[in-house]
Amino acid sequence: MSITSESLSSIPTSYATVSIGTPKTPLPEKLRAIVGAGWQGIELGFPDLLSFASQESGRDVEAQEFDILCKYGKEVKSICAGLGLKIVMLQPFSNFEGWKPDSQEREDAFRRAQGWIRIMEAVGCDMLQVGSSDSPGILTSRDDIVSDLRELADLLATRNFRLAYENWCWSTHAPDWKDVWDIVRKVDRPNIGLCLDTFQTAGGEWADPTTQSGLIEDRGSREEMEKAFHKSLAELSATIPANKIYILQISDAYKKRIQSTVDESGLRPRGQWSSCLRPMPFAGGYLPVVQVTKAVLKTGFRGWFSMEIFDAGPAGDNQNWDDMPGYAKKAFDSHKRLLKECADS
């Protein structure tokens, strides 16, 4: 499918609130910087809602205090409406699927789901991002995973909400786009689709932060790895219907070697890499972001492009947030350059 400049001109733009400032930065300041740079919508990060509720109430609000989170969620909705920002998605809902039947973890997962659905109603968004679980103790049977996500999709459907399922490249059961696409097809509900991500795709199938080269080295030669990656992207373009892609998240990654062990919190190497070494495109990263984006566009998708970046600099230990408006504008310029480089004409 041809990717014309004209077809890209109407792509709506979104920016994740967790991708600017710190968790302590007042959310209204983040929102003003985002809208001032030209972004049309936001992914509302749950940590930012939690921080906003805590700052406004004058006490530390807990993650499952859903009554108070809904109260302040309505205030966020009002602020965004005043700024002309659409709340596209609530994120990141994690470690949901695969828990053993009758376990406390499964009970907690569905309690959280009900609470987050209430928050979605309060803030006025209709899409929930669910990342493929990276919990080590879950059942990884595809049937179990599908059953849990089908139940969640049905809960969301009672409010006309959608589930955007994302492959996290360090997931214990679904690290690749093929995994999540297979799961979405088997869930077989009209309100479940994909949250694709340039980092998650390239970071899982092309790059490896634990190697000296920064590339996957256990799949034959560099040429063989590249061939397999391009084949995967071509298959993505040919097999996923555009209407089953709900959003495309955009970020790159710095090349920084990470030890091939879990950290003290149990996070796997690619998860550690993801947490603070993901700049915007064209800002020092090395992933084939343009190639992945073009593969998604070749499906016919022209929906939300959302900048979701976690940039603590090339060493992963520093980011200066003195100029949030300037940073948001730089990210918007990166978005425009990405579209330009993806266009065939």
Short mmCIF file of C-alpha atoms in Angstrom, two decimals:
data_model
loop_
_atom_site.label_atom_id
_atom_site.label_comp_id
_atom_site.label_asym_id
_atom_site.label_seq_id
_atom_site.Cartn_x
_atom_site.Cartn_y
_atom_site.Cartn_z
CA MET A 1 0.00 0.00 0.00
CA SER A 2 1.28 3.44 -0.94
CA ILE A 3 1.94 5.90 1.88
CA THR A 4 1.13 9.34 0.51
CA SER A 5 1.83 12.61 2.29
CA GLU A 6 -1.81 13.53 1.81
CA SER A 7 -2.98 10.38 3.63
CA LEU A 8 -0.72 11.21 6.59
CA SER A 9 -1.87 14.81 6.95
CA SER A 10 -4.96 13.94 9.00
CA ILE A 11 -3.31 11.52 11.47
CA PRO A 12 -4.34 12.59 14.99
CA THR A 13 -1.55 13.23 17.49
CA SER A 14 -1.24 12.25 21.13
CA TYR A 15 1.38 12.58 23.85
CA ALA A 16 1.67 10.45 26.99
CA THR A 17 1.59 12.48 30.20
CA VAL A 18 4.17 10.14 31.75
CA SER A 19 6.59 11.18 29.00
CA ILE A 20 7.22 14.71 30.23
CA GLY A 21 8.26 16.05 33.59
CA THR A 22 8.38 13.84 36.67
CA PRO A 23 5.61 12.18 38.71
CA LYS A 24 5.78 15.22 41.01
CA THR A 25 5.36 17.74 38.20
CA PRO A 26 1.84 19.20 38.48
CA LEU A 27 -0.34 17.61 35.83
CA PRO A 28 -1.85 20.92 34.64
CA GLU A 29 1.68 22.15 33.83
CA LYS A 30 2.29 19.03 31.76
CA LEU A 31 -1.01 19.46 29.94
CA ARG A 32 -0.30 23.11 29.08
CA ALA A 33 3.12 22.19 27.69
CA ILE A 34 1.61 19.38 25.60
CA VAL A 35 -1.22 21.40 24.08
CA GLY A 36 1.05 24.40 23.55
CA ALA A 37 3.30 22.28 21.33
CA GLY A 38 0.40 21.33 19.06
CA TRP A 39 -0.61 17.89 20.33
CA GLN A 40 -4.30 17.05 20.03
CA GLY A 41 -4.69 14.39 22.71
CA ILE A 42 -3.05 12.63 25.62
CA GLU A 43 -2.54 9.20 27.02
CA LEU A 44 -3.39 9.79 30.65
CA GLY A 45 -0.83 8.02 32.79
CA PHE A 46 -2.24 6.53 35.98
CA PRO A 47 0.82 7.75 37.97
CA ASP A 48 -0.03 11.30 36.92
CA LEU A 49 -3.65 10.95 38.03
CA LEU A 50 -2.45 9.50 41.35
CA SER A 51 -0.03 12.39 41.80
CA PHE A 52 -2.68 14.98 40.86
CA ALA A 53 -5.16 13.52 43.34
CA SER A 54 -2.50 13.49 46.07
CA GLN A 55 -1.44 17.09 45.42
CA GLU A 56 -5.00 18.40 45.24
CA SER A 57 -6.23 16.50 48.32
CA GLY A 58 -3.16 17.26 50.42
CA ARG A 59 -2.41 13.63 51.25
CA ASP A 60 -0.94 10.52 49.63
CA VAL A 61 -3.72 8.84 47.68
CA GLU A 62 -3.40 5.07 47.29
CA ALA A 63 -3.69 3.28 43.94
CA GLN A 64 -7.00 1.62 44.83
CA GLU A 65 -8.77 4.60 46.38
CA PHE A 66 -11.07 4.71 43.39
CA ASP A 67 -13.68 7.09 44.82
CA ILE A 68 -11.16 9.88 45.29
CA LEU A 69 -9.37 9.06 42.02
CA CYS A 70 -12.69 9.38 40.18
CA LYS A 71 -13.36 12.71 41.91
CA TYR A 72 -10.08 14.17 40.73
CA GLY A 73 -10.40 12.38 37.39
CA LYS A 74 -13.44 14.56 36.73
CA GLU A 75 -11.26 17.60 37.40
CA VAL A 76 -8.68 16.33 34.89
CA LYS A 77 -11.47 15.90 32.37
CA SER A 78 -12.53 19.50 32.91
CA ILE A 79 -8.97 20.82 32.58
CA CYS A 80 -8.43 18.91 29.35
CA ALA A 81 -11.75 20.10 27.94
CA GLY A 82 -10.75 23.68 28.69
CA LEU A 83 -7.46 23.18 26.86
CA GLY A 84 -9.07 21.37 23.92
CA LEU A 85 -7.18 18.13 24.65
CA LYS A 86 -8.80 14.74 24.11
CA ILE A 87 -8.03 12.02 26.65
CA VAL A 88 -7.38 9.18 24.22
CA MET A 89 -6.42 6.37 26.57
CA LEU A 90 -5.80 5.47 30.21
CA GLN A 91 -2.52 3.65 30.76
CA PRO A 92 -0.69 1.46 31.73
CA PHE A 93 -2.89 -1.36 33.05
CA SER A 94 -0.40 -4.14 33.79
CA ASN A 95 -0.04 -7.64 35.21
CA PHE A 96 -3.69 -8.44 34.62
CA GLU A 97 -3.92 -11.73 32.77
CA GLY A 98 -2.86 -15.29 33.57
CA TRP A 99 -3.25 -15.49 37.35
CA LYS A 100 -4.34 -18.82 38.81
CA PRO A 101 -8.09 -19.30 39.37
CA ASP A 102 -9.27 -18.27 42.84
CA SER A 103 -5.91 -16.66 43.63
CA GLN A 104 -5.64 -13.35 45.46
CA GLU A 105 -3.70 -11.98 42.49
CA ARG A 106 -6.58 -12.71 40.11
CA GLU A 107 -9.09 -11.21 42.51
CA ASP A 108 -6.94 -8.10 42.78
CA ALA A 109 -6.55 -7.88 38.99
CA PHE A 110 -10.31 -7.79 38.44
CA ARG A 111 -10.81 -5.38 41.35
CA ARG A 112 -8.31 -3.05 39.70
CA ALA A 113 -10.07 -3.50 36.35
CA GLN A 114 -13.41 -2.43 37.80
CA GLY A 115 -11.76 0.58 39.42
CA TRP A 116 -9.97 1.65 36.27
CA ILE A 117 -13.22 1.38 34.31
CA ARG A 118 -14.76 3.80 36.81
CA ILE A 119 -11.81 6.15 36.27
CA MET A 120 -12.30 5.94 32.50
CA GLU A 121 -15.90 7.06 32.97
CA ALA A 122 -14.77 9.92 35.21
CA VAL A 123 -12.10 11.26 32.84
CA GLY A 124 -14.16 10.66 29.71
CA CYS A 125 -11.96 8.30 27.72
CA ASP A 126 -13.02 5.08 26.03
CA MET A 127 -9.77 3.13 25.66
CA LEU A 128 -7.73 1.15 28.18
CA GLN A 129 -4.17 0.15 27.41
CA VAL A 130 -3.26 -3.30 28.69
CA GLY A 131 0.36 -4.42 28.48
CA SER A 132 1.13 -8.11 28.06
CA SER A 133 1.97 -9.31 31.56
CA ASP A 134 5.57 -9.63 32.69
CA SER A 135 4.69 -11.37 35.96
CA PRO A 136 6.77 -14.53 36.48
CA GLY A 137 4.13 -16.53 38.34
CA ILE A 138 1.29 -16.51 35.84
CA LEU A 139 -0.24 -19.30 33.79
CA THR A 140 1.13 -18.88 30.29
CA SER A 141 -1.38 -21.15 28.59
CA ARG A 142 -2.76 -19.21 25.64
CA ASP A 143 -6.27 -20.40 26.52
CA ASP A 144 -6.00 -18.95 30.04
CA ILE A 145 -4.68 -15.63 28.72
CA VAL A 146 -7.43 -15.40 26.12
CA SER A 147 -10.14 -16.22 28.67
CA ASP A 148 -9.02 -13.47 31.05
CA LEU A 149 -8.80 -10.85 28.31
CA ARG A 150 -12.17 -11.87 26.91
CA GLU A 151 -13.67 -11.33 30.35
CA LEU A 152 -12.03 -7.90 30.58
CA ALA A 153 -13.20 -6.97 27.08
CA ASP A 154 -16.76 -7.91 28.06
CA LEU A 155 -16.53 -5.74 31.20
CA LEU A 156 -15.36 -2.82 29.10
CA ALA A 157 -18.08 -3.44 26.52
CA THR A 158 -20.79 -2.72 29.10
CA ARG A 159 -19.61 0.94 28.96
CA ASN A 160 -18.80 0.93 25.22
CA PHE A 161 -15.09 0.99 26.08
CA ARG A 162 -12.22 -0.60 24.14
CA LEU A 163 -9.17 -2.63 25.13
CA ALA A 164 -5.87 -1.81 23.42
CA TYR A 165 -3.54 -4.77 23.99
CA GLU A 166 0.19 -4.14 23.71
CA ASN A 167 3.12 -6.52 23.49
CA TRP A 168 5.77 -5.61 26.02
CA CYS A 169 9.02 -6.99 24.65
CA TRP A 170 10.03 -8.34 28.08
CA SER A 171 6.66 -10.05 28.68
CA THR A 172 6.64 -13.55 30.12
CA HIS A 173 4.09 -14.78 27.57
CA ALA A 174 3.54 -12.34 24.66
CA PRO A 175 6.65 -10.30 23.78
CA ASP A 176 6.04 -9.95 20.01
CA TRP A 177 3.33 -8.37 17.86
CA LYS A 178 2.47 -11.84 16.51
CA ASP A 179 1.73 -13.03 20.04
CA VAL A 180 -0.67 -10.22 20.88
CA TRP A 181 -2.31 -10.37 17.46
CA ASP A 182 -2.94 -14.10 17.91
CA ILE A 183 -4.43 -13.40 21.35
CA VAL A 184 -6.63 -10.56 20.07
CA ARG A 185 -7.97 -12.78 17.28
CA LYS A 186 -8.76 -15.57 19.74
CA VAL A 187 -10.45 -13.22 22.21
CA ASP A 188 -12.76 -12.47 19.28
CA ARG A 189 -14.51 -9.40 20.62
CA PRO A 190 -15.27 -6.26 18.59
CA ASN A 191 -13.86 -3.98 21.30
CA ILE A 192 -10.34 -5.44 21.54
CA GLY A 193 -7.52 -4.34 19.27
CA LEU A 194 -3.82 -3.60 19.30
CA CYS A 195 -1.63 -0.94 20.80
CA LEU A 196 1.46 -1.24 18.61
CA ASP A 197 4.73 0.41 19.60
CA THR A 198 7.88 1.10 17.59
CA PHE A 199 10.10 0.39 20.61
CA GLN A 200 8.37 -2.84 21.58
CA THR A 201 8.56 -4.20 18.03
CA ALA A 202 12.10 -3.16 17.13
CA GLY A 203 13.35 -3.64 20.67
CA GLY A 204 12.11 -7.22 20.74
CA GLU A 205 12.82 -8.43 17.22
CA TRP A 206 15.85 -6.39 16.09
CA ALA A 207 17.70 -5.03 19.13
CA ASP A 208 19.05 -6.53 22.33
CA PRO A 209 20.43 -4.28 25.07
CA THR A 210 22.45 -7.12 26.62
CA THR A 211 24.81 -7.57 23.66
CA GLN A 212 27.90 -5.56 22.72
CA SER A 213 26.43 -4.65 19.34
CA GLY A 214 23.02 -3.72 20.74
CA LEU A 215 21.49 -6.13 18.24
CA ILE A 216 20.04 -9.61 18.52
CA GLU A 217 22.99 -11.96 18.06
CA ASP A 218 21.47 -15.41 18.60
CA ARG A 219 19.57 -15.63 15.32
CA GLY A 220 22.41 -16.21 12.91
CA SER A 221 24.34 -13.52 11.10
CA ARG A 222 23.42 -9.82 11.02
CA GLU A 223 22.10 -10.37 7.50
CA GLU A 224 19.92 -13.28 8.63
CA MET A 225 18.57 -11.29 11.56
CA GLU A 226 17.73 -8.32 9.33
CA LYS A 227 16.02 -10.61 6.84
CA ALA A 228 13.87 -12.17 9.56
CA PHE A 229 12.97 -8.73 10.92
CA HIS A 230 11.93 -7.40 7.51
CA LYS A 231 9.89 -10.54 6.92
CA SER A 232 8.10 -9.97 10.22
CA LEU A 233 7.31 -6.35 9.32
CA ALA A 234 5.99 -7.41 5.91
CA GLU A 235 3.77 -9.97 7.61
CA LEU A 236 2.48 -7.32 10.01
CA SER A 237 1.55 -5.10 7.05
CA ALA A 238 -0.19 -7.93 5.26
CA THR A 239 -2.11 -9.57 8.09
CA ILE A 240 -3.40 -7.00 10.60
CA PRO A 241 -6.54 -5.12 9.52
CA ALA A 242 -6.19 -1.38 10.03
CA ASN A 243 -9.33 -1.25 12.17
CA LYS A 244 -7.75 -3.64 14.67
CA ILE A 245 -4.91 -1.20 15.38
CA TYR A 246 -6.22 1.28 17.91
CA ILE A 247 -3.08 3.34 18.47
CA LEU A 248 0.62 3.45 17.51
CA GLN A 249 3.06 4.53 20.21
CA ILE A 250 6.30 6.11 19.07
CA SER A 251 9.74 6.04 20.68
CA ASP A 252 13.34 5.12 19.92
CA ALA A 253 16.03 3.68 22.24
CA TYR A 254 19.56 4.57 23.22
CA LYS A 255 22.26 1.97 22.76
CA LYS A 256 23.42 1.20 26.28
CA ARG A 257 24.53 -2.23 27.37
CA ILE A 258 22.53 -3.74 30.21
CA GLN A 259 23.46 -6.83 32.20
CA SER A 260 21.49 -9.91 31.20
CA THR A 261 19.95 -10.37 34.64
CA VAL A 262 16.82 -9.14 36.36
CA ASP A 263 17.21 -6.11 38.62
CA GLU A 264 16.36 -5.94 42.33
CA SER A 265 12.67 -5.47 41.49
CA GLY A 266 12.64 -8.51 39.21
CA LEU A 267 12.48 -6.45 36.00
CA ARG A 268 14.01 -8.11 32.96
CA PRO A 269 16.74 -6.38 30.89
CA ARG A 270 14.44 -5.10 28.15
CA GLY A 271 12.09 -3.77 30.83
CA GLN A 272 14.99 -1.90 32.46
CA TRP A 273 15.94 -0.53 29.04
CA SER A 274 12.39 0.58 28.41
CA SER A 275 12.04 2.47 31.68
CA CYS A 276 14.50 5.32 31.05
CA LEU A 277 16.36 4.87 27.75
CA ARG A 278 13.63 5.66 25.20
CA PRO A 279 14.09 9.04 23.51
CA MET A 280 11.94 10.51 20.76
CA PRO A 281 12.94 9.55 17.20
CA PHE A 282 15.94 11.36 15.68
CA ALA A 283 17.35 12.27 19.09
CA GLY A 284 20.24 9.85 19.54
CA GLY A 285 18.53 6.46 19.41
CA TYR A 286 19.37 3.62 17.05
CA LEU A 287 16.21 1.59 16.42
CA PRO A 288 14.67 1.30 12.94
CA VAL A 289 11.67 3.42 13.97
CA VAL A 290 10.87 4.54 10.43
CA GLN A 291 10.76 0.96 9.17
CA VAL A 292 8.36 -0.14 11.90
CA THR A 293 6.14 2.91 11.40
CA LYS A 294 5.98 2.33 7.66
CA ALA A 295 4.99 -1.30 8.23
CA VAL A 296 2.08 -0.16 10.41
CA LEU A 297 1.03 2.51 7.89
CA LYS A 298 1.02 -0.08 5.10
CA THR A 299 -1.90 -1.79 6.84
CA GLY A 300 -3.91 1.33 6.02
CA PHE A 301 -3.86 2.54 9.63
CA ARG A 302 -4.19 6.31 9.94
CA GLY A 303 -5.29 6.54 13.57
CA TRP A 304 -3.66 7.95 16.68
CA PHE A 305 0.12 8.41 16.67
CA SER A 306 1.17 8.82 20.29
CA MET A 307 4.59 9.83 21.56
CA GLU A 308 5.41 7.64 24.56
CA ILE A 309 9.01 8.26 25.56
CA PHE A 310 11.02 7.65 28.72
CA ASP A 311 14.15 9.69 28.26
CA ALA A 312 16.69 10.00 31.06
CA GLY A 313 19.53 10.63 28.63
CA PRO A 314 21.97 8.21 26.98
CA ALA A 315 23.26 7.06 30.37
CA GLY A 316 19.76 6.67 31.77
CA ASP A 317 20.42 8.86 34.78
CA ASN A 318 19.53 12.44 33.91
CA GLN A 319 16.83 14.57 32.32
CA ASN A 320 16.41 18.29 32.76
CA TRP A 321 12.77 19.38 32.79
CA ASP A 322 13.37 23.13 33.07
CA ASP A 323 11.79 23.65 29.63
CA MET A 324 8.82 21.30 29.28
CA PRO A 325 7.16 23.41 26.55
CA GLY A 326 10.37 23.30 24.51
CA TYR A 327 10.66 19.54 24.98
CA ALA A 328 7.06 18.95 23.91
CA LYS A 329 7.65 21.12 20.83
CA LYS A 330 10.81 19.18 19.99
CA ALA A 331 8.78 15.96 20.22
CA PHE A 332 6.14 17.39 17.89
CA ASP A 333 8.84 18.31 15.38
CA SER A 334 10.11 14.73 15.67
CA HIS A 335 6.59 13.46 14.90
CA LYS A 336 6.38 15.64 11.79
CA ARG A 337 9.80 14.46 10.60
CA LEU A 338 8.77 10.85 11.14
CA LEU A 339 5.71 11.27 8.94
CA LYS A 340 7.81 12.98 6.27
CA GLU A 341 10.33 10.13 6.23
CA CYS A 342 7.56 7.54 6.04
CA ALA A 343 5.84 9.12 3.02
CA ASP A 344 6.43 7.60 -0.40
CA SER A 345 5.36 10.82 -2.10
#
